[in-house]
Coordinates of C-alpha atoms in Angstrom, one line a residue:
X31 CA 136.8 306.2 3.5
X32 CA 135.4 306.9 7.0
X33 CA 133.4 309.5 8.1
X34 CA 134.0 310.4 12.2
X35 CA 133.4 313.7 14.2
X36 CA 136.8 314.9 16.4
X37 CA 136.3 314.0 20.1
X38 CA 135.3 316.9 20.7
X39 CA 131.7 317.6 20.9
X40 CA 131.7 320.9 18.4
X41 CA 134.6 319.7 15.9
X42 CA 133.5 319.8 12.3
X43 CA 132.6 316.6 10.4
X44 CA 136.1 314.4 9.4
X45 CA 136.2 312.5 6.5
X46 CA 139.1 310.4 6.2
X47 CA 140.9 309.0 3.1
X48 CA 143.7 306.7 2.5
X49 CA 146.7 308.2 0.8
X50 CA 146.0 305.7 -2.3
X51 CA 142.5 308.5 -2.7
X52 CA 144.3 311.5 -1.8
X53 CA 146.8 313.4 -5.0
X54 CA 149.1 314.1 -3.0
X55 CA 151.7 317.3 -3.9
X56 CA 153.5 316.0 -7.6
X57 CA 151.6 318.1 -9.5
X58 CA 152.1 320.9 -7.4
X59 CA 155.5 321.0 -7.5
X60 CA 155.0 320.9 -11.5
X61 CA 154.0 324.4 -11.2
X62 CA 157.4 325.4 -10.6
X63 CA 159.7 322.9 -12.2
X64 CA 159.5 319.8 -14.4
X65 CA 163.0 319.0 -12.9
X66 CA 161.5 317.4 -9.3
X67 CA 163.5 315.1 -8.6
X68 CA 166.3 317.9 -8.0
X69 CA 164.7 321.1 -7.1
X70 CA 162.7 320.1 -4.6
X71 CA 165.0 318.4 -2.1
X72 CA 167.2 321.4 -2.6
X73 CA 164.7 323.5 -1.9
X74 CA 163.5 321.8 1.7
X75 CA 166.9 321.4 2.8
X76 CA 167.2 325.3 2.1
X77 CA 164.2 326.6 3.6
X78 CA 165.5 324.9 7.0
X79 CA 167.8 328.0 7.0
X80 CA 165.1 330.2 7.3
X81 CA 162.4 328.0 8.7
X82 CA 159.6 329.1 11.5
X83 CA 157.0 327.7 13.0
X84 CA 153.6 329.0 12.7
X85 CA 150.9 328.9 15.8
X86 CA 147.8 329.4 13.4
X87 CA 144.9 330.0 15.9
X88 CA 146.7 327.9 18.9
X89 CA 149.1 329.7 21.4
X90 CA 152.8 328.9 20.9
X91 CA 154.0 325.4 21.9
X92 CA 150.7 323.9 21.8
X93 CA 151.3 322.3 18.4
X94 CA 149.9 318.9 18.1
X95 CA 151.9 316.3 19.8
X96 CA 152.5 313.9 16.6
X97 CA 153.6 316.5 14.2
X98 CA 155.9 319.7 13.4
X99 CA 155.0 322.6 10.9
X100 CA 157.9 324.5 9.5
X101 CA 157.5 327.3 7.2
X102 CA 158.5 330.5 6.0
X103 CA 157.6 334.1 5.6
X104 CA 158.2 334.9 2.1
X105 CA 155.0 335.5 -0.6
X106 CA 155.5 332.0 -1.7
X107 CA 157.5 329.5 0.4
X108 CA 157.7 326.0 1.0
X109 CA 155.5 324.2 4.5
X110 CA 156.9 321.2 5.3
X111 CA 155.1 318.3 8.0
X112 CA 157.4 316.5 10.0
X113 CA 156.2 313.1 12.6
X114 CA 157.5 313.4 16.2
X115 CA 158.3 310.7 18.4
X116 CA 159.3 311.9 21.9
X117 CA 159.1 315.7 20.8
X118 CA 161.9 314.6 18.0
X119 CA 161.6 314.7 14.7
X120 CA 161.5 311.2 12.7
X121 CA 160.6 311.5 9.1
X122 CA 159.1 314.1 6.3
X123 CA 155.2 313.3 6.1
X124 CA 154.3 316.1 3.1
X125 CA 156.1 319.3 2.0
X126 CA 154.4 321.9 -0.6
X127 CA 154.4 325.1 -2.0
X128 CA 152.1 327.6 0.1
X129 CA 151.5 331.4 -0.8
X130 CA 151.0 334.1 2.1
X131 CA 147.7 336.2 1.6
X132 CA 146.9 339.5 3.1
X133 CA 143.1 338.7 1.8
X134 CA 140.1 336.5 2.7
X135 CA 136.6 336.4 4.3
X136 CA 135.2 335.1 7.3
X137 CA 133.6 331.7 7.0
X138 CA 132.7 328.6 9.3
X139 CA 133.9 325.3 8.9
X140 CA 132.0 322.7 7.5
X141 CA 134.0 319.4 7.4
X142 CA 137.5 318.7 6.9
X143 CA 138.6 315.3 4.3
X144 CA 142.1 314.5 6.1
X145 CA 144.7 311.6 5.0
X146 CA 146.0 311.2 8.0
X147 CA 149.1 309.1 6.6
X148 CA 150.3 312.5 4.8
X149 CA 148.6 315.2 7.2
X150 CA 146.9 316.3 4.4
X151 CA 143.6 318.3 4.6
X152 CA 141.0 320.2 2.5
X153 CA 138.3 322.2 4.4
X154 CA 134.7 322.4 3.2
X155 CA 134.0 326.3 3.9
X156 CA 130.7 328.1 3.9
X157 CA 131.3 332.2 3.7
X158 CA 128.6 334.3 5.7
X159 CA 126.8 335.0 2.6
X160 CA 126.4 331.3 1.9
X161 CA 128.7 330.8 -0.3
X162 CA 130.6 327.2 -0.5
X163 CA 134.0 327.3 -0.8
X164 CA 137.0 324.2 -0.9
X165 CA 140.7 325.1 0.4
X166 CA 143.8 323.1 1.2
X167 CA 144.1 323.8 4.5
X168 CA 148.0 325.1 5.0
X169 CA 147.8 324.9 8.7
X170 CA 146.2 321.7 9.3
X171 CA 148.6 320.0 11.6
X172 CA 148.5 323.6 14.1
X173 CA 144.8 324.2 14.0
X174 CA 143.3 320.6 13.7
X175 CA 142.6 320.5 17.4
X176 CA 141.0 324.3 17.9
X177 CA 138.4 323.8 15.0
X178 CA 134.8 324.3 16.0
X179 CA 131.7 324.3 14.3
X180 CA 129.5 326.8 14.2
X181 CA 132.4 329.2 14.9
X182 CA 133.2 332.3 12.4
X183 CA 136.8 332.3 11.5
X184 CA 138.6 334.8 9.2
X185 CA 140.0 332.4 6.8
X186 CA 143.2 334.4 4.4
X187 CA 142.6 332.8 0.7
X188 CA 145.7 332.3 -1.7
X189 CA 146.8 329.7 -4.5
X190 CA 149.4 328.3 -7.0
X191 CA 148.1 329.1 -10.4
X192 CA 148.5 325.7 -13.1
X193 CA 147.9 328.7 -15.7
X194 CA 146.6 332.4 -16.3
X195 CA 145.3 333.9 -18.9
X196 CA 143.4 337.2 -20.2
X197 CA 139.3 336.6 -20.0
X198 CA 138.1 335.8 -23.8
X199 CA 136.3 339.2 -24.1
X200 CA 134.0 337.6 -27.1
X201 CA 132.5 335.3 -24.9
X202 CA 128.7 336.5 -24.9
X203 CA 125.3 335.7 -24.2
X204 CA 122.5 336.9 -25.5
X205 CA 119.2 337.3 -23.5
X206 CA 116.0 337.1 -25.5
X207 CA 113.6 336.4 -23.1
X208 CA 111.6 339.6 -22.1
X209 CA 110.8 338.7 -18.7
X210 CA 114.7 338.4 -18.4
X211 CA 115.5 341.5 -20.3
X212 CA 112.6 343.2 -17.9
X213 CA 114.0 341.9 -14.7
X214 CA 117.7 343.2 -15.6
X215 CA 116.6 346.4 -17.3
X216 CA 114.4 347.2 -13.9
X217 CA 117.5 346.1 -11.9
X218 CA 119.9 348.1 -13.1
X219 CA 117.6 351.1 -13.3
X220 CA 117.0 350.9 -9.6
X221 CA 120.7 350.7 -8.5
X222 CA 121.7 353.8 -11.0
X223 CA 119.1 355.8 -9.3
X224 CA 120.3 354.8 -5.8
X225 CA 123.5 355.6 -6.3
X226 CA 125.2 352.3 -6.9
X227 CA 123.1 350.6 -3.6
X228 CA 120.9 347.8 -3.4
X229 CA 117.4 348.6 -1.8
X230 CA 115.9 346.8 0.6
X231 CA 112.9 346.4 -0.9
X232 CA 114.6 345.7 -4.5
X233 CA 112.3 342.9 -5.4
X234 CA 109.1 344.4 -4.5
X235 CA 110.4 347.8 -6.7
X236 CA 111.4 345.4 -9.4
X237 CA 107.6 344.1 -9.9
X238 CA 106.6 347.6 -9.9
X239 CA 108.9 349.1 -12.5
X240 CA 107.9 350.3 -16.0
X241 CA 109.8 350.9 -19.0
X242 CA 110.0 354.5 -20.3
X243 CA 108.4 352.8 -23.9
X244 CA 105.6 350.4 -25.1
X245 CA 108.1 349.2 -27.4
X246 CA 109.9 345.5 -26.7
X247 CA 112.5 345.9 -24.7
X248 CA 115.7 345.3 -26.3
X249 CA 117.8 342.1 -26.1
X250 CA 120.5 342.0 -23.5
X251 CA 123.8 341.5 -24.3
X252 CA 125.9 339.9 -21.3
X253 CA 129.8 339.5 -21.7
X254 CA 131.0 336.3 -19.9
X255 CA 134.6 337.5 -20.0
X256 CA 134.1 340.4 -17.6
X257 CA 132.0 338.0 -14.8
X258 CA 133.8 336.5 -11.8
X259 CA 133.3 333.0 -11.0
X260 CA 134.8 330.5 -8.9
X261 CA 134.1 326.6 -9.6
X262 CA 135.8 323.7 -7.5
X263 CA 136.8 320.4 -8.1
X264 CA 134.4 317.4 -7.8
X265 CA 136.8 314.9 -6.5
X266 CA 135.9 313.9 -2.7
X267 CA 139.6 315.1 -1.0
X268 CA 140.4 317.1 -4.1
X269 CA 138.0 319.7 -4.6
X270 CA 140.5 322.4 -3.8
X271 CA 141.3 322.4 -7.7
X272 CA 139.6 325.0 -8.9
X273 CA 138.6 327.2 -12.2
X274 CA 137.9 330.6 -11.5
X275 CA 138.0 334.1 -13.6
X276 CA 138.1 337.4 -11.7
X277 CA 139.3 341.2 -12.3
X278 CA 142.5 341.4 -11.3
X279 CA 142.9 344.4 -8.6
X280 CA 147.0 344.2 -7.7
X281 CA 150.0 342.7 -9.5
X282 CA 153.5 342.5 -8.3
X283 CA 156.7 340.3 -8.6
X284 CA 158.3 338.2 -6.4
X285 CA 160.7 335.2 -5.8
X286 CA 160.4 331.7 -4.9
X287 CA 164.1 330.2 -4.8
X288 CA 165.8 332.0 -7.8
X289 CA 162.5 331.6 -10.3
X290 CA 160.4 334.7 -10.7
X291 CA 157.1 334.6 -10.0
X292 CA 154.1 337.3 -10.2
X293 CA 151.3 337.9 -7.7
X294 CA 148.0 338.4 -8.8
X295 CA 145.5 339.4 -6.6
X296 CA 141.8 338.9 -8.2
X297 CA 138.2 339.0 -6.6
X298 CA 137.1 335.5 -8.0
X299 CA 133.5 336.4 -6.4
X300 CA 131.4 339.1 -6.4
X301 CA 127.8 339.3 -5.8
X302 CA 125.3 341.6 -4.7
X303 CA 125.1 342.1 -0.6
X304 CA 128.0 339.7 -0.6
X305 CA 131.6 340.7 0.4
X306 CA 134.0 340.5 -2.7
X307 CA 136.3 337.5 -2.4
X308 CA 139.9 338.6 -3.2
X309 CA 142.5 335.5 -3.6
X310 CA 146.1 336.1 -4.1
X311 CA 147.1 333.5 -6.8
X312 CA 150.8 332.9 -7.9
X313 CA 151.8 332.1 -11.2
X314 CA 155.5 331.3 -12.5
X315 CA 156.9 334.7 -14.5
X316 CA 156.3 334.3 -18.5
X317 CA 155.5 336.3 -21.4
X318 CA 151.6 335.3 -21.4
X319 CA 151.2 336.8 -17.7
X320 CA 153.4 339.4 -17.6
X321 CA 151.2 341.3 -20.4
X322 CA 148.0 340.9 -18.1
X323 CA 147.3 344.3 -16.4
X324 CA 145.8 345.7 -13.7
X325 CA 141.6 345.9 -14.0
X326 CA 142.0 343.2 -16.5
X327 CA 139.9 340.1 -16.3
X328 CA 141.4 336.5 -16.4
X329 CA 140.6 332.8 -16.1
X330 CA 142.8 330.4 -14.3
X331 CA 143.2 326.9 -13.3
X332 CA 144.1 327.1 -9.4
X333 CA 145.1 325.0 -6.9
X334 CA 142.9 327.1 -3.6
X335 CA 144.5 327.4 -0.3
X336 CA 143.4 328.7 3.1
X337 CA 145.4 329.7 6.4
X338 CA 143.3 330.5 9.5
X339 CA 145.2 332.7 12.0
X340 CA 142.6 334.3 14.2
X341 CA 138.4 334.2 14.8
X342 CA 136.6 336.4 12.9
X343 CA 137.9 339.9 12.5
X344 CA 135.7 342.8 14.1
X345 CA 134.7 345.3 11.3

């Protein structure tokens, strides 16, 4: 493992791994068929028919010199890396399964672990509110070069789901502690009578707040299956593996070469004064998923992707 910074001045930290560190895309592929060896060179050789080349944040024809992205446009589709040698193709570095998402939030980037050998990358994201977020980084090949720290971007979030399933609604905790119970009665008091808003001065109105009785305050119940939470992989290079449990907000079906697929979109994250973080996650069509439902909560093993197209987006 080496740790460098880009010639560049402002590039983000690199941290670079050989590809006997780095997973690589087998399991991946396992999301969508146990039959591998097959399926997946059909696949590549049919996605050629319909293949493009995505510019990410760089203008057209300014790829890098040493490789060549091809992708498609569908929900899911396939990306695949390509070496060059005299602007010609030479041999398949990495191909995967990517997922197109209308969603994301702006973030900077913080480092990027690369293996260079496979033009693999996962980026080490931090979101304005602080939050620290790990994504395989679909565009890495076309955007390598343009990255700068300290420079907002408006990174779209998607990912393959390993499974899905409906939130265990039983899963409770229960808070005893009256300073606790105080601190969330007061809390949720001073939001109702603000109509749904945070205050300002929330803090300072919860150390002034009284209960209507003398009486204890009653234990709080809190239900771990309706919470969104996002946890990533501790790995170095594969922490773009990810548990997470969210509401779901959209659902809708799609295709990815003959096998049906559904589209989840879930906010994974949401916290007060924060911006809800809403990930598109796909998940191969079966009985299990198909009976989840709008508004419902779920948990899911995910592998988390990122595709950074533009700067940050204006409000």
């Amino acid at each position: 493992m080496t740790m460098t910074k880009n010639n560049q001045g402002t590039a983000p930290t690199k941290i670079r791994l050989s590809a006997e560190k780095c997973a690589g895309h087998a399991d991946h592929w396992l999301i969508l068929t146990e039959n591998t060896a097959e399926d997946v060179p059909n696949w590549l050789q049919q996605m050629i028919e319909n293949a493009v080349i995505p510019t990410g944040l760089q203008t057209k024809n300014n790829q890098q010199p040493d490789y060549l992205l091809i992708a498609e446009n569908g929900d899911a589709h396939i990306n695949q890396v390509l070496s060059l040698k005299d602007g010609k193709p030479q041999e398949l570095l990495t191909a995967f399964p990517a997922v197109n998402s209308p969603y994301g939030t702006n973030c900077v980037i913080e480092r990027v672990v690369i293996c260079e050998e496979t033009a693999d990358a996962v980026l080490r994201l931090r979101s304005k509110d602080g939050t620290i977020l790990y994504a395989y980084d679909q565009l890495y090949t076309v955007n390598n070069n343009a990255y700068e720290q300290n420079v907002s971007y408006f990174v779209n979030f998607s990912a393959w789901a390993y499974n899905i399933t409906s939130s265990k609604q039983d899963e409770v905790i229960l808070v005893d502690d009256q300073q606790a119970i105080r601190y969330h009665r007061a809390f949720n008091d001073i939001v109702a009578a603000n109509n749904g808003e945070v205050p300002t001065d929330i803090q300072e109105q919860i150390q002034n707040w009284e209960p209507d009785t003398d009486e204890p305050l009653a234990p709080v119940e809190i239900n771990l299956g309706n919470m969104c939470a996002y946890l990533f992989g501790d790995t170095l290079g594969q922490e773009d593996e990810a548990w997470c449990q969210g509401q779901v907000l959209g659902k809708q079906n799609s295709k990815f070469y003959g096998k049906d697929i559904i589209l989840f979109d879930v906010v994974i994250l949401r916290e007060p004064d924060a911006d809800p973080l809403v990930v598109r996650i796909a998940a191969i069509s079966n009985e299990q998923n198909q009976a989840i439902k709008v508004q419902d909560y779920i948990q899911a093993n995910i592998w988390l992707q990122a595709a950074i197209y533009a700067q940050t987006q204006s409000d």
